C-alpha cells in the first residue's frame, strides 16, 4: 500500500519536478569551484577568523550561530595547524566534486565540511553561505556524477537517461523557488510600495559597486526597477514550476538569472549572485529534457530509500515556510514553539531558514569604520583598518577601500548592529599592527578608538556623524608581548 501511494505521488511529481542530468553536472562543477574559491578567499584572513588568537575563540562560536553542525570538526580541532589541515581536506573534497570522483560521498562530505566551517565563525557569514549550505543539502539526493564525471558508478547507473524526476529533485527545485518567493513576501515596507527601495539599497555604500553608484543619477529608472524586482520575485518562481511547459520554465530561469546578473554588476554581494546563478542553471530545462523518461521501469532500492528521505525533508521544509508567514518570517518565533528534537533537526539540516534580503525595507543609513591608533600627538595617528595609508575622515571612494573583504564587512556590521563587544577585534588589530610595525611602537602609552561614521541617505545635506563606539588605552609595551 505504501509503495503504491508513493508511486502515485511520484508520477504526479514527475510532470513538474525534473532536472536535466547535464545541468546537474554543471551544478556539480559550479558548487565545487565556488567552494574552492571561497576557501582561497577565506585564507586571506585565516588567523583572524579561524585561528586561536583570532577575533572569535572556538568556545564562543556557537553563541552566535542560529544553526547546528552535524559534525563540527572546526570546533573539535582548534589549533591553527589543525584548522589549516581541515581547509586542505575541504579543498581536496571540492576538487573531487569538480572532477566527479565518488560524487555522492564528495557531496556529503562537502556538506559536512561547509556546516563545520560556518559554525567556526558564524559572524562572517552572509546570504551566499546559507544558500550554498542549502544547495549542498539537497544536492546529496541528486546524481551529480551521472554526466561529465569520473564517477563510473553513477554514469553506468544513469546510462541512457536524460533526466531525474520526482522526490529526489523536488527539494532542490522548491528550495530555489522559495528563496525568491519568500523574499518577495517579506518585502512589505513602505519603500517597496512607493518605489524608493532600490534607490535606498544602492545608497548602502558597503554593498554597492561603482556601476551601482552611476544608477543613482537616474531616480525614475530606480523606481521602475523597484517594482520590476517585486514582480520578478513574485512571478518567476511560479514559472520554475511550469512543469511540462519547457518554454515557460526556461523563461522563469532566465528572468531570475538576469536579476542575479544585475546584482552582480551593480551591487557587491559577494558570492551570492554566483551561487544563485549556478542553482538556476541547474534547473534550466532543455528541449531534450522534455522527453518522457520511459527507459527505466523500476527504481533501484537505494534510490527508493532516498525518495522516502527526500519526501520527508521536502514536507518539513514546506511546513517550516508556512509557519514563518504568520510570524513575520521570524525564525526564532517559530522555533521556540517546537519540541527540541524538531528544533535540532531543522537547525542541523538548516531548513530553519528565512530569506529576506532588503526586507521589509533597505536601511536608510549606513557608514564606515575607522580604528584610530594614537601614538602620542594626533598627527601620528593611524587607521589600523588601513595602516599603509594616512588616516582620513573622508568617505572612502569605494566599498573596496572600506574593509578588506566581504567577511570583514560582515563581522564589523554584525558586531555593530547587535551591540556586541569590540575588545577582541581591537586586540587583534593592535597586535597585528605591533607585529608588523614594531618600529612604530615608541610611545609609553597608546590609545585605540573605534569610530563609526554614519551618513543618512534621506538627509544627504547633513555631514556624516562620528560615533565613538569604544576607547581603549594601555601601555604600548603590552601590545608587544
Tab-separated table of C-alpha atoms in Angstrom:
chain	number	residue	atom	x	y	z
A	1	UNK	CA	0.000	0.000	0.000
A	2	UNK	CA	2.723	2.479	0.969
A	3	UNK	CA	4.835	1.840	-2.147
A	4	UNK	CA	1.684	2.170	-4.289
A	5	UNK	CA	0.828	5.536	-2.724
A	6	UNK	CA	4.418	6.637	-3.109
A	7	UNK	CA	4.422	5.667	-6.777
A	8	UNK	CA	1.152	7.541	-7.362
A	9	UNK	CA	2.525	10.745	-5.854
A	10	UNK	CA	5.791	10.187	-7.684
A	11	UNK	CA	4.012	10.026	-11.057
A	12	UNK	CA	2.332	13.375	-10.354
A	13	UNK	CA	5.605	14.950	-9.302
A	14	UNK	CA	7.347	13.769	-12.468
A	15	UNK	CA	5.226	16.151	-14.514
A	16	UNK	CA	6.518	19.175	-12.610
A	17	UNK	CA	9.778	18.282	-10.895
A	18	UNK	CA	12.542	17.065	-13.162
A	19	UNK	CA	16.163	18.034	-13.781
A	20	UNK	CA	18.432	17.542	-16.783
A	21	UNK	CA	21.412	15.321	-15.878
A	22	UNK	CA	23.756	17.572	-17.873
A	23	UNK	CA	22.604	20.601	-15.917
A	24	UNK	CA	23.316	18.663	-12.725
A	25	UNK	CA	26.863	18.188	-13.991
A	26	UNK	CA	27.079	21.983	-14.335
A	27	UNK	CA	25.769	22.259	-10.767
A	28	UNK	CA	28.431	19.857	-9.501
A	29	UNK	CA	31.263	21.721	-11.198
A	30	UNK	CA	29.866	25.100	-10.128
A	31	UNK	CA	29.420	24.148	-6.478
A	32	UNK	CA	32.915	22.684	-6.334
A	33	UNK	CA	34.518	25.698	-7.984
A	34	UNK	CA	32.680	28.223	-5.810
A	35	UNK	CA	33.577	26.298	-2.650
A	36	UNK	CA	37.224	26.114	-3.687
A	37	UNK	CA	37.328	29.822	-4.481
A	38	UNK	CA	35.616	30.625	-1.201
A	39	UNK	CA	38.232	28.664	0.751
A	40	UNK	CA	41.013	30.559	-1.011
A	41	UNK	CA	39.407	33.914	-0.186
A	42	UNK	CA	38.879	32.910	3.459
A	43	UNK	CA	42.563	32.007	3.713
A	44	UNK	CA	43.454	35.716	3.424
A	45	UNK	CA	42.064	36.243	6.942
A	46	UNK	CA	42.712	32.723	8.206
A	47	UNK	CA	44.399	33.657	11.513
A	48	UNK	CA	41.918	36.423	12.267
A	49	UNK	CA	38.727	34.455	11.602
A	50	UNK	CA	39.731	30.871	12.409
A	51	UNK	CA	42.947	30.988	14.443
A	52	UNK	CA	43.139	30.522	18.205
A	53	UNK	CA	44.488	34.062	18.598
A	54	UNK	CA	41.833	35.479	16.282
A	55	UNK	CA	38.737	37.568	16.870
A	56	UNK	CA	36.400	34.725	17.911
A	57	UNK	CA	37.582	31.908	20.239
A	58	UNK	CA	36.149	28.470	19.376
A	59	UNK	CA	34.441	28.277	22.773
A	60	UNK	CA	32.287	31.316	21.889
A	61	UNK	CA	31.466	30.454	18.274
A	62	UNK	CA	28.176	28.633	18.884
A	63	UNK	CA	26.843	31.612	20.857
A	64	UNK	CA	26.367	33.480	17.564
A	65	UNK	CA	25.050	30.597	15.429
A	66	UNK	CA	21.389	30.038	14.597
A	67	UNK	CA	22.143	26.571	13.214
A	68	UNK	CA	23.911	23.349	14.204
A	69	UNK	CA	26.720	21.426	12.561
A	70	UNK	CA	26.227	17.668	12.452
A	71	UNK	CA	29.980	17.050	12.801
A	72	UNK	CA	31.642	20.316	13.980
A	73	UNK	CA	35.207	19.400	13.058
A	74	UNK	CA	36.353	23.024	13.211
A	75	UNK	CA	35.277	23.191	16.871
A	76	UNK	CA	36.958	19.899	17.734
A	77	UNK	CA	40.327	20.575	16.105
A	78	UNK	CA	41.057	24.166	17.017
A	79	UNK	CA	44.810	24.772	16.641
A	80	UNK	CA	45.941	26.811	13.662
A	81	UNK	CA	47.647	23.758	12.141
A	82	UNK	CA	44.540	21.599	12.550
A	83	UNK	CA	42.343	24.300	11.040
A	84	UNK	CA	44.724	24.553	8.079
A	85	UNK	CA	44.540	20.774	7.597
A	86	UNK	CA	40.732	20.972	7.579
A	87	UNK	CA	40.937	23.687	4.928
A	88	UNK	CA	43.170	21.445	2.791
A	89	UNK	CA	40.887	18.417	3.130
A	90	UNK	CA	37.877	20.602	2.325
A	91	UNK	CA	39.654	21.894	-0.762
A	92	UNK	CA	40.545	18.369	-1.917
A	93	UNK	CA	36.903	17.353	-1.477
A	94	UNK	CA	35.861	20.284	-3.659
A	95	UNK	CA	38.308	19.180	-6.342
A	96	UNK	CA	36.893	15.654	-6.178
A	97	UNK	CA	33.445	17.151	-6.660
A	98	UNK	CA	34.564	19.134	-9.699
A	99	UNK	CA	36.097	16.038	-11.296
A	100	UNK	CA	33.219	13.803	-10.273
A	101	UNK	CA	35.183	11.358	-8.113
A	102	UNK	CA	32.929	9.355	-5.774
A	103	UNK	CA	30.384	12.085	-6.320
A	104	UNK	CA	27.796	11.111	-3.722
A	105	UNK	CA	30.412	10.876	-0.977
A	106	UNK	CA	32.141	14.049	-2.133
A	107	UNK	CA	28.798	15.901	-1.902
A	108	UNK	CA	28.016	14.542	1.573
A	109	UNK	CA	31.496	15.322	2.894
A	110	UNK	CA	31.327	18.810	1.356
A	111	UNK	CA	28.027	19.436	3.157
A	112	UNK	CA	29.548	18.288	6.466
A	113	UNK	CA	32.623	20.484	5.978
A	114	UNK	CA	30.634	23.551	4.942
A	115	UNK	CA	28.475	23.445	8.066
A	116	UNK	CA	31.506	22.785	10.243
A	117	UNK	CA	33.387	25.723	8.699
A	118	UNK	CA	30.380	28.010	9.033
A	119	UNK	CA	29.851	27.284	12.712
A	120	UNK	CA	33.501	28.061	13.489
A	121	UNK	CA	32.762	31.740	12.841
A	122	UNK	CA	29.081	32.480	12.145
A	123	UNK	CA	29.720	36.222	12.398
A	124	UNK	CA	31.414	36.353	8.990
A	125	UNK	CA	28.613	34.561	7.129
A	126	UNK	CA	26.117	36.131	4.730
A	127	UNK	CA	23.340	35.047	2.367
A	128	UNK	CA	25.617	33.222	-0.072
A	129	UNK	CA	26.819	30.913	2.705
A	130	UNK	CA	23.291	29.984	3.739
A	131	UNK	CA	22.258	29.359	0.142
A	132	UNK	CA	25.376	27.281	-0.547
A	133	UNK	CA	24.701	25.098	2.510
A	134	UNK	CA	21.066	24.654	1.439
A	135	UNK	CA	22.036	23.682	-2.113
A	136	UNK	CA	24.561	21.139	-0.879
A	137	UNK	CA	21.922	19.587	1.379
A	138	UNK	CA	19.521	18.950	-1.497
A	139	UNK	CA	22.379	18.039	-3.850
A	140	UNK	CA	23.071	14.996	-1.664
A	141	UNK	CA	19.884	13.468	-3.125
A	142	UNK	CA	20.893	14.116	-6.751
A	143	UNK	CA	23.077	12.102	-9.176
A	144	UNK	CA	25.597	14.883	-9.761
A	145	UNK	CA	28.063	12.436	-11.277
A	146	UNK	CA	25.741	10.994	-13.936
A	147	UNK	CA	27.342	13.124	-16.658
A	148	UNK	CA	30.803	14.560	-17.350
A	149	UNK	CA	32.430	12.883	-14.350
A	150	UNK	CA	34.911	10.202	-13.339
A	151	UNK	CA	32.215	8.511	-11.267
A	152	UNK	CA	31.760	5.253	-13.170
A	153	UNK	CA	29.088	4.004	-10.740
A	154	UNK	CA	26.687	6.890	-11.335
A	155	UNK	CA	27.485	7.075	-15.047
A	156	UNK	CA	26.543	3.421	-15.512
A	157	UNK	CA	23.504	3.699	-13.255
A	158	UNK	CA	22.112	6.607	-15.293
A	159	UNK	CA	23.319	5.480	-18.702
A	160	UNK	CA	20.732	6.215	-21.370
A	161	UNK	CA	18.803	8.531	-19.070
A	162	UNK	CA	18.120	12.181	-19.860
A	163	UNK	CA	16.751	13.476	-16.596
A	164	UNK	CA	15.892	12.702	-12.992
A	165	UNK	CA	12.311	13.123	-11.771
A	166	UNK	CA	10.160	13.113	-8.656
A	167	UNK	CA	11.039	13.463	-4.997
A	168	UNK	CA	14.816	13.429	-5.459
A	169	UNK	CA	14.784	16.774	-7.255
A	170	UNK	CA	11.639	18.289	-5.687
A	171	UNK	CA	13.517	19.634	-2.681
A	172	UNK	CA	16.212	21.314	-4.785
A	173	UNK	CA	13.708	22.987	-7.097
A	174	UNK	CA	11.437	24.158	-4.280
A	175	UNK	CA	14.443	25.481	-2.368
A	176	UNK	CA	15.438	27.696	-5.291
A	177	UNK	CA	11.880	28.922	-5.847
A	178	UNK	CA	11.258	29.622	-2.157
A	179	UNK	CA	14.325	31.847	-1.889
A	180	UNK	CA	12.693	34.349	-4.249
A	181	UNK	CA	9.081	33.809	-3.256
A	182	UNK	CA	9.620	34.308	0.494
A	183	UNK	CA	11.943	37.223	-0.197
A	184	UNK	CA	9.158	38.923	-2.175
A	185	UNK	CA	6.593	38.134	0.527
A	186	UNK	CA	8.748	39.765	3.215
A	187	UNK	CA	9.251	42.984	1.216
A	188	UNK	CA	6.310	44.664	2.928
A	189	UNK	CA	7.882	48.022	3.765
A	190	UNK	CA	6.883	51.458	2.550
A	191	UNK	CA	9.915	51.837	0.272
A	192	UNK	CA	8.793	48.865	-1.837
A	193	UNK	CA	5.335	50.363	-2.284
A	194	UNK	CA	6.480	53.927	-3.056
A	195	UNK	CA	9.272	52.838	-5.428
A	196	UNK	CA	12.327	54.001	-3.440
A	197	UNK	CA	13.661	50.619	-2.265
A	198	UNK	CA	16.304	50.135	-4.974
A	199	UNK	CA	17.440	53.746	-4.526
A	200	UNK	CA	17.881	53.118	-0.783
A	201	UNK	CA	19.690	49.823	-1.427
A	202	UNK	CA	22.165	51.493	-3.789
A	203	UNK	CA	22.855	54.144	-1.167
A	204	UNK	CA	24.339	51.444	1.092
A	205	UNK	CA	27.959	52.006	0.117
A	206	UNK	CA	29.262	48.761	1.590
A	207	UNK	CA	27.004	46.783	-0.770
A	208	UNK	CA	27.119	48.969	-3.894
A	209	UNK	CA	29.567	48.727	-6.780
A	210	UNK	CA	30.933	51.628	-8.787
A	211	UNK	CA	28.421	50.822	-11.553
A	212	UNK	CA	25.622	50.915	-8.981
A	213	UNK	CA	26.568	54.453	-7.987
A	214	UNK	CA	26.086	55.526	-11.592
A	215	UNK	CA	22.465	54.327	-11.424
A	216	UNK	CA	21.793	56.735	-8.552
A	217	UNK	CA	21.706	59.522	-11.151
A	218	UNK	CA	18.507	58.062	-12.613
A	219	UNK	CA	15.797	58.007	-9.898
A	220	UNK	CA	12.972	57.265	-12.358
A	221	UNK	CA	14.809	54.168	-13.574
A	222	UNK	CA	15.396	53.045	-9.975
A	223	UNK	CA	11.697	53.407	-9.208
A	224	UNK	CA	10.871	51.186	-12.183
A	225	UNK	CA	13.493	48.667	-11.059
A	226	UNK	CA	11.909	48.544	-7.604
A	227	UNK	CA	8.540	47.442	-8.976
A	228	UNK	CA	10.210	45.171	-11.531
A	229	UNK	CA	12.103	43.385	-8.762
A	230	UNK	CA	8.895	42.734	-6.864
A	231	UNK	CA	7.106	41.441	-9.957
A	232	UNK	CA	10.022	39.176	-10.857
A	233	UNK	CA	10.315	37.716	-7.349
A	234	UNK	CA	6.574	37.016	-7.213
A	235	UNK	CA	6.023	35.567	-10.690
A	236	UNK	CA	9.313	34.000	-11.849
A	237	UNK	CA	9.409	31.363	-9.047
A	238	UNK	CA	5.996	30.141	-10.218
A	239	UNK	CA	7.370	29.771	-13.748
A	240	UNK	CA	10.081	27.492	-12.368
A	241	UNK	CA	7.283	25.052	-11.560
A	242	UNK	CA	5.705	25.240	-15.010
A	243	UNK	CA	6.225	21.501	-15.399
A	244	UNK	CA	5.835	20.171	-18.942
A	245	UNK	CA	5.761	23.670	-20.450
A	246	UNK	CA	9.522	23.920	-21.034
A	247	UNK	CA	9.496	27.447	-22.594
A	248	UNK	CA	7.765	28.921	-19.528
A	249	UNK	CA	10.210	27.282	-17.151
A	250	UNK	CA	13.121	28.456	-19.283
A	251	UNK	CA	11.682	31.973	-19.211
A	252	UNK	CA	11.477	31.911	-15.412
A	253	UNK	CA	15.078	30.717	-15.135
A	254	UNK	CA	16.450	33.351	-17.499
A	255	UNK	CA	14.493	36.156	-15.849
A	256	UNK	CA	15.936	35.239	-12.451
A	257	UNK	CA	19.421	34.789	-13.915
A	258	UNK	CA	19.102	38.305	-15.368
A	259	UNK	CA	18.126	39.578	-11.915
A	260	UNK	CA	21.228	37.977	-10.420
A	261	UNK	CA	23.440	39.359	-13.180
A	262	UNK	CA	22.097	42.803	-12.293
A	263	UNK	CA	23.018	42.254	-8.644
A	264	UNK	CA	26.457	41.040	-9.722
A	265	UNK	CA	27.152	44.167	-11.773
A	266	UNK	CA	25.506	46.913	-9.722
A	267	UNK	CA	25.967	45.631	-6.180
A	268	UNK	CA	28.708	43.985	-4.175
A	269	UNK	CA	27.034	40.995	-2.519
A	270	UNK	CA	29.993	38.644	-2.527
A	271	UNK	CA	29.282	35.151	-3.851
A	272	UNK	CA	25.503	35.415	-3.571
A	273	UNK	CA	24.750	36.179	-7.257
A	274	UNK	CA	27.142	33.466	-8.460
A	275	UNK	CA	25.689	30.809	-6.156
A	276	UNK	CA	22.181	31.784	-7.257
A	277	UNK	CA	23.088	31.643	-10.946
A	278	UNK	CA	24.589	28.156	-10.548
A	279	UNK	CA	21.372	26.975	-8.870
A	280	UNK	CA	19.219	28.466	-11.638
A	281	UNK	CA	21.334	26.911	-14.382
A	282	UNK	CA	20.816	23.531	-12.699
A	283	UNK	CA	17.036	23.750	-13.025
A	284	UNK	CA	17.019	25.211	-16.547
A	285	UNK	CA	15.463	22.603	-18.864
A	286	UNK	CA	16.457	21.920	-22.445
A	287	UNK	CA	14.392	20.552	-25.315
A	288	UNK	CA	15.957	17.177	-24.716
A	289	UNK	CA	14.803	17.291	-21.094
A	290	UNK	CA	11.220	17.417	-22.321
A	291	UNK	CA	11.396	13.802	-23.463
A	292	UNK	CA	9.494	11.423	-21.204
A	293	UNK	CA	11.751	9.018	-19.428
A	294	UNK	CA	10.318	5.576	-20.160
A	295	UNK	CA	13.644	3.779	-20.395
A	296	UNK	CA	13.545	2.845	-16.738
A	297	UNK	CA	10.598	0.829	-15.490
A	298	UNK	CA	11.851	0.295	-11.963
A	299	UNK	CA	13.696	2.235	-9.258
A	300	UNK	CA	16.801	0.758	-7.584
A	301	UNK	CA	16.291	0.011	-3.902
A	302	UNK	CA	18.915	2.552	-2.809
A	303	UNK	CA	17.106	5.329	-4.692
A	304	UNK	CA	13.766	4.197	-3.247
A	305	UNK	CA	15.088	4.799	0.260
A	306	UNK	CA	16.421	8.191	-0.842
A	307	UNK	CA	12.987	9.085	-2.189
A	308	UNK	CA	11.339	8.486	1.181
A	309	UNK	CA	14.026	10.543	2.937
A	310	UNK	CA	13.715	13.342	0.372
A	311	UNK	CA	9.905	13.333	0.680
A	312	UNK	CA	10.200	13.725	4.447
A	313	UNK	CA	12.544	16.692	4.240
A	314	UNK	CA	10.508	18.351	1.466
A	315	UNK	CA	7.427	18.136	3.701
A	316	UNK	CA	9.424	19.532	6.621
A	317	UNK	CA	10.699	22.453	4.529
A	318	UNK	CA	7.204	23.346	3.307
A	319	UNK	CA	5.789	23.115	6.821
A	320	UNK	CA	8.518	25.420	8.098
A	321	UNK	CA	7.912	28.011	5.379
A	322	UNK	CA	4.158	28.014	6.024
A	323	UNK	CA	4.732	28.542	9.736
A	324	UNK	CA	7.012	31.509	9.030
A	325	UNK	CA	4.329	33.562	7.272
A	326	UNK	CA	2.099	34.367	10.291
A	327	UNK	CA	5.236	35.056	12.369
A	328	UNK	CA	6.577	37.734	10.000
A	329	UNK	CA	9.399	35.418	8.889
A	330	UNK	CA	10.939	35.362	12.368
A	331	UNK	CA	12.748	32.034	12.699
A	332	UNK	CA	13.173	32.315	16.459
A	333	UNK	CA	9.431	32.851	16.980
A	334	UNK	CA	8.687	29.616	15.130
A	335	UNK	CA	11.493	27.547	16.654
A	336	UNK	CA	10.587	28.334	20.253
A	337	UNK	CA	7.176	26.734	19.733
A	338	UNK	CA	8.627	23.439	18.501
A	339	UNK	CA	9.827	20.435	20.517
A	340	UNK	CA	13.586	20.270	20.995
A	341	UNK	CA	14.188	17.226	18.741
A	342	UNK	CA	12.467	19.006	15.854
A	343	UNK	CA	14.414	22.179	16.578
A	344	UNK	CA	17.643	20.211	16.428
A	345	UNK	CA	16.664	18.594	13.119
A	346	UNK	CA	15.657	21.882	11.499
A	347	UNK	CA	18.800	23.670	12.665
A	348	UNK	CA	21.134	20.806	11.735
A	349	UNK	CA	19.729	20.454	8.216
A	350	UNK	CA	19.495	24.266	8.083
A	351	UNK	CA	15.922	24.045	6.864
A	352	UNK	CA	15.121	26.616	9.561
A	353	UNK	CA	15.779	29.374	7.069
A	354	UNK	CA	14.289	32.738	6.211
A	355	UNK	CA	15.119	34.671	3.043
A	356	UNK	CA	14.534	38.387	3.383
A	357	UNK	CA	17.133	40.492	1.577
A	358	UNK	CA	16.428	44.222	1.989
A	359	UNK	CA	13.225	43.384	3.867
A	360	UNK	CA	10.901	44.801	4.952
A	361	UNK	CA	12.874	47.877	3.759
A	362	UNK	CA	16.504	48.575	2.878
A	363	UNK	CA	18.164	50.647	5.628
A	364	UNK	CA	18.131	54.400	5.060
A	365	UNK	CA	21.546	54.950	6.635
A	366	UNK	CA	24.970	53.322	6.619
A	367	UNK	CA	28.558	54.295	7.213
A	368	UNK	CA	32.134	53.158	7.594
A	369	UNK	CA	34.536	52.309	10.413
A	370	UNK	CA	37.813	53.872	11.497
A	371	UNK	CA	40.058	52.175	14.053
A	372	UNK	CA	42.209	55.101	15.192
A	373	UNK	CA	45.507	54.183	16.834
A	374	UNK	CA	47.125	57.150	18.604
A	375	UNK	CA	50.821	57.005	19.375
A	376	UNK	CA	51.087	60.401	21.010
A	377	UNK	CA	50.355	63.570	19.046
A	378	UNK	CA	47.258	63.304	16.899
A	379	UNK	CA	49.188	63.854	13.717
A	380	UNK	CA	50.836	60.459	14.356
A	381	UNK	CA	47.519	58.611	14.433
A	382	UNK	CA	46.906	55.752	12.012
A	383	UNK	CA	43.798	53.826	10.958
A	384	UNK	CA	44.570	50.167	11.743
A	385	UNK	CA	41.982	49.062	9.156
A	386	UNK	CA	44.162	50.753	6.502
A	387	UNK	CA	47.562	51.043	8.201
A	388	UNK	CA	49.510	51.689	4.988
A	389	UNK	CA	47.542	54.873	4.220
A	390	UNK	CA	47.330	58.183	6.108
A	391	UNK	CA	44.336	58.388	8.435
A	392	UNK	CA	41.456	60.106	6.678
A	393	UNK	CA	37.994	61.014	7.931
A	394	UNK	CA	36.733	61.446	4.396
A	395	UNK	CA	34.289	58.950	2.951
A	396	UNK	CA	36.141	56.135	1.110
A	397	UNK	CA	35.902	56.395	-2.650
A	398	UNK	CA	34.510	52.854	-2.959
A	399	UNK	CA	33.419	49.978	-0.732
A	400	UNK	CA	36.673	48.146	-1.556
A	401	UNK	CA	38.512	50.877	0.353
A	402	UNK	CA	36.351	50.425	3.462
A	403	UNK	CA	37.243	46.907	4.574
A	404	UNK	CA	39.479	44.219	3.118
A	405	UNK	CA	36.847	41.585	2.328
A	406	UNK	CA	33.195	40.588	2.494
A	407	UNK	CA	33.976	38.556	5.633
A	408	UNK	CA	35.369	41.547	7.479
A	409	UNK	CA	32.432	43.602	6.270
A	410	UNK	CA	30.003	41.105	7.833
A	411	UNK	CA	31.984	40.927	11.066
A	412	UNK	CA	32.034	44.686	11.593
A	413	UNK	CA	28.417	45.270	10.538
A	414	UNK	CA	27.023	42.444	12.686
A	415	UNK	CA	29.090	43.364	15.735
A	416	UNK	CA	27.895	46.953	15.425
A	417	UNK	CA	24.210	46.214	14.742
A	418	UNK	CA	23.972	43.639	17.544
A	419	UNK	CA	25.805	45.785	20.096
A	420	UNK	CA	28.459	43.132	20.777
A	421	UNK	CA	31.866	43.641	22.393
A	422	UNK	CA	34.660	45.093	20.263
A	423	UNK	CA	37.551	44.243	22.573
A	424	UNK	CA	38.690	41.077	20.784
A	425	UNK	CA	38.554	42.871	17.439
A	426	UNK	CA	40.602	45.800	18.720
A	427	UNK	CA	43.102	43.488	20.417
A	428	UNK	CA	43.652	41.553	17.205
A	429	UNK	CA	44.270	44.641	15.044
A	430	UNK	CA	46.563	46.224	17.622
A	431	UNK	CA	48.646	43.052	17.993
A	432	UNK	CA	48.732	42.582	14.226
A	433	UNK	CA	49.969	46.160	13.757
A	434	UNK	CA	52.558	45.805	16.520
A	435	UNK	CA	53.891	42.589	14.970
A	436	UNK	CA	54.209	44.144	11.508
A	437	UNK	CA	55.362	47.631	12.518
A	438	UNK	CA	57.367	47.257	15.754
A	439	UNK	CA	59.434	50.362	14.994
A	440	UNK	CA	56.276	52.480	15.134
A	441	UNK	CA	55.514	51.494	18.751
A	442	UNK	CA	57.543	54.122	20.584
A	443	UNK	CA	55.140	55.879	22.936
A	444	UNK	CA	54.809	54.915	26.600
A	445	UNK	CA	51.054	54.881	26.278
A	446	UNK	CA	48.751	54.202	23.342
A	447	UNK	CA	45.107	54.944	22.662
A	448	UNK	CA	42.806	52.919	20.449
A	449	UNK	CA	39.492	54.432	19.351
A	450	UNK	CA	36.881	52.735	17.183
A	451	UNK	CA	34.674	55.155	15.274
A	452	UNK	CA	31.594	54.614	13.152
A	453	UNK	CA	30.968	57.389	10.646
A	454	UNK	CA	27.245	57.359	9.891
A	455	UNK	CA	25.505	59.033	6.996
A	456	UNK	CA	21.846	59.124	6.024
A	457	UNK	CA	20.524	58.668	2.505
A	458	UNK	CA	17.420	60.689	3.412
A	459	UNK	CA	19.410	63.746	4.559
A	460	UNK	CA	22.464	63.904	2.275
A	461	UNK	CA	22.938	67.618	3.003
A	462	UNK	CA	23.960	66.821	6.579
A	463	UNK	CA	27.619	65.971	7.218
A	464	UNK	CA	28.363	62.401	8.364
A	465	UNK	CA	28.067	61.872	12.101
A	466	UNK	CA	31.005	60.483	14.082
A	467	UNK	CA	30.132	57.908	16.756
A	468	UNK	CA	32.801	56.756	19.195
A	469	UNK	CA	31.990	53.085	19.796
A	470	UNK	CA	34.798	52.285	22.238
A	471	UNK	CA	38.045	53.763	23.551
A	472	UNK	CA	40.862	51.642	24.908
A	473	UNK	CA	44.132	52.844	26.413
A	474	UNK	CA	47.148	50.825	27.527
A	475	UNK	CA	50.973	50.959	27.604
A	476	UNK	CA	52.341	50.135	24.172
A	477	UNK	CA	54.669	47.547	25.688
A	478	UNK	CA	51.622	45.353	26.439
A	479	UNK	CA	50.836	45.052	22.775
A	480	UNK	CA	54.365	43.888	22.013
A	481	UNK	CA	54.063	40.783	24.132
